[in-house]
Amino acid sequence: ETGVTQSPTHLIKTRGQQVTLRCSSQSGHNTVSWYQQALGQGPQFIFQYYREEENGRGNFPPRFSGLQFPNYSSELNVNALELDDSALYLCASSLGGAGIEQYFGPGTRLTVT
Amino acid sequence: QKEVEQNSGPLSVPEGAIASLNCTYSDRGSQSFFWYRQYSGKSPELIMFIYSNGDKEDGRFTAQLNKASQYVSLLIRDSQPSDSATYLCAVKVSNTGNQFYFGTGTSLTVIP
């Protein structure tokens, strides 16, 4: 176990809706990264937060947004859901802005219908 | 262009054999290299990381890095059925801040 938790475990949404996914970092970790993993693919980097500030962003549209809170927990928000957003969403926590060693949570499986 | 390439497999080895997993990357600015194991339906689990050219051993696992050839590999000695999983190679590039690039993974099956 990595100590990283995510909620919910599974989620079913309808196209056009909005969704919020949550992540609690491993104790002592101040950096969280979010990834999208489609079936049969490797994780794709969405963005990273370090000490409540966005610290890097991948090639995802602005409807993917995030927050990090003072306790270093984090949220991923996705607006205007599309069918292609169906995937496993992973958060990974690490210590320090460089985020050298990342430890993943169990993920949230999002299905958009 | 930052690409991480892995042979998707599936790779099958008999129990007790050495499994060899390979990964190539395109960006010469790549700085840190990671191997993750992912069981079906689970999240990736960090196995090893390597920064310097050469070999790094941890138990049954050995990571090998050759920056000149832009190549990183993972050897699993004395393979066990419990090693059956998808192995993901990940690369952190120094000039992109904190973005990790993952390959699509290699599926390994260890046959009892």
Short mmCIF file of C-alpha atoms in Angstrom, two decimals, chain A residues 4-112:
data_model
loop_
_atom_site.label_atom_id
_atom_site.label_comp_id
_atom_site.label_asym_id
_atom_site.label_seq_id
_atom_site.Cartn_x
_atom_site.Cartn_y
_atom_site.Cartn_z
CA VAL A 4 -2.38 7.36 -1.42
CA THR A 5 -6.16 7.16 -1.48
CA GLN A 6 -8.65 8.13 -4.15
CA SER A 7 -12.41 8.47 -4.25
CA PRO A 8 -14.71 7.36 -5.62
CA THR A 9 -13.55 3.97 -6.87
CA HIS A 10 -15.95 3.86 -9.78
CA LEU A 11 -18.14 6.49 -11.37
CA ILE A 12 -20.62 6.55 -14.23
CA LYS A 13 -21.50 9.89 -15.80
CA THR A 14 -23.39 11.07 -18.83
CA ARG A 15 -21.80 13.01 -21.66
CA GLY A 16 -21.86 16.75 -20.94
CA GLN A 17 -21.86 16.36 -17.17
CA GLN A 18 -19.16 17.46 -14.78
CA VAL A 19 -17.16 15.26 -12.40
CA THR A 20 -14.86 15.78 -9.41
CA LEU A 21 -12.33 13.17 -8.40
CA ARG A 22 -10.43 13.29 -5.12
CA CYS A 23 -7.01 12.23 -3.93
CA SER A 24 -5.28 12.16 -0.56
CA SER A 25 -1.50 12.13 -0.74
CA GLN A 26 0.85 9.92 1.19
CA SER A 27 1.73 11.45 4.55
CA GLY A 28 4.48 14.04 4.18
CA HIS A 29 4.14 14.34 0.41
CA ASN A 30 3.48 17.85 -0.90
CA THR A 31 3.22 17.12 -4.61
CA VAL A 32 0.43 15.42 -6.49
CA SER A 33 0.21 14.50 -10.15
CA TRP A 34 -2.85 13.38 -12.05
CA TYR A 35 -2.85 10.91 -14.92
CA GLN A 36 -5.40 9.51 -17.34
CA GLN A 37 -4.97 5.88 -18.36
CA ALA A 38 -7.10 4.62 -21.20
CA LEU A 39 -7.53 0.87 -21.63
CA GLY A 40 -4.36 -0.72 -22.99
CA GLN A 41 -2.37 2.50 -22.76
CA GLY A 42 0.18 3.94 -20.41
CA PRO A 43 -0.76 6.77 -18.05
CA GLN A 44 -0.92 10.21 -19.68
CA PHE A 45 0.14 13.18 -17.56
CA ILE A 46 -2.65 15.70 -16.95
CA PHE A 47 -1.04 18.12 -14.47
CA GLN A 48 0.87 18.41 -11.25
CA TYR A 49 0.36 20.50 -8.13
CA TYR A 50 3.10 21.49 -5.74
CA ARG A 51 2.27 23.41 -2.58
CA GLU A 52 -1.15 24.36 -3.95
CA GLU A 53 0.18 25.75 -7.26
CA GLU A 54 -0.01 24.12 -10.69
CA ASN A 55 3.50 22.96 -11.47
CA GLY A 56 3.26 21.51 -14.94
CA ARG A 57 0.53 20.52 -17.36
CA GLY A 58 0.25 17.92 -20.10
CA ASN A 59 -1.64 18.12 -23.36
CA PHE A 60 -5.16 18.22 -21.94
CA PRO A 61 -7.85 20.86 -22.65
CA PRO A 62 -8.81 23.51 -20.08
CA ARG A 63 -11.95 21.58 -19.13
CA PHE A 64 -9.56 19.47 -17.06
CA SER A 65 -8.76 21.50 -13.98
CA GLY A 66 -7.47 20.85 -10.52
CA LEU A 67 -6.90 22.06 -7.02
CA GLN A 68 -4.57 21.22 -4.20
CA PHE A 69 -5.53 22.04 -0.64
CA PRO A 70 -3.34 23.10 2.33
CA ASN A 71 -3.34 19.51 3.60
CA TYR A 72 -2.01 18.50 0.15
CA SER A 73 -5.11 16.60 -0.82
CA SER A 74 -6.22 17.29 -4.36
CA GLU A 75 -9.14 17.36 -6.76
CA LEU A 76 -9.42 16.77 -10.47
CA ASN A 77 -12.42 18.39 -12.13
CA VAL A 78 -13.56 17.56 -15.62
CA ASN A 79 -16.28 19.64 -17.27
CA ALA A 80 -18.38 18.85 -20.32
CA LEU A 81 -17.56 15.16 -20.22
CA GLU A 82 -16.95 13.38 -23.50
CA LEU A 83 -17.12 9.68 -24.25
CA ASP A 84 -13.32 9.61 -24.70
CA ASP A 85 -12.90 10.74 -21.10
CA SER A 86 -13.77 7.20 -20.03
CA ALA A 87 -10.58 5.96 -18.40
CA LEU A 88 -8.80 5.14 -15.16
CA TYR A 89 -7.77 8.36 -13.43
CA LEU A 90 -4.72 8.04 -11.25
CA CYS A 91 -3.17 10.40 -8.80
CA ALA A 92 0.41 10.02 -7.68
CA SER A 93 2.03 11.72 -4.72
CA SER A 94 5.66 12.58 -4.22
CA LEU A 95 7.88 14.72 -2.06
CA GLY A 96 9.23 17.93 -3.46
CA GLY A 97 8.47 19.85 -6.62
CA ALA A 98 10.66 17.66 -8.76
CA GLY A 99 8.52 14.66 -7.92
CA ILE A 100 11.24 12.15 -8.53
CA GLU A 101 9.59 9.07 -7.05
CA GLN A 102 5.86 8.95 -7.45
CA TYR A 103 3.50 6.60 -5.67
CA PHE A 104 0.12 5.94 -7.20
CA GLY A 105 -3.27 5.69 -5.61
CA PRO A 106 -5.70 2.91 -6.58
CA GLY A 107 -7.39 5.06 -9.21
CA THR A 108 -10.92 6.07 -10.11
CA ARG A 109 -12.58 4.28 -13.00
CA LEU A 110 -14.72 6.81 -14.88
CA THR A 111 -17.24 5.66 -17.46
CA VAL A 112 -18.96 8.26 -19.62
#
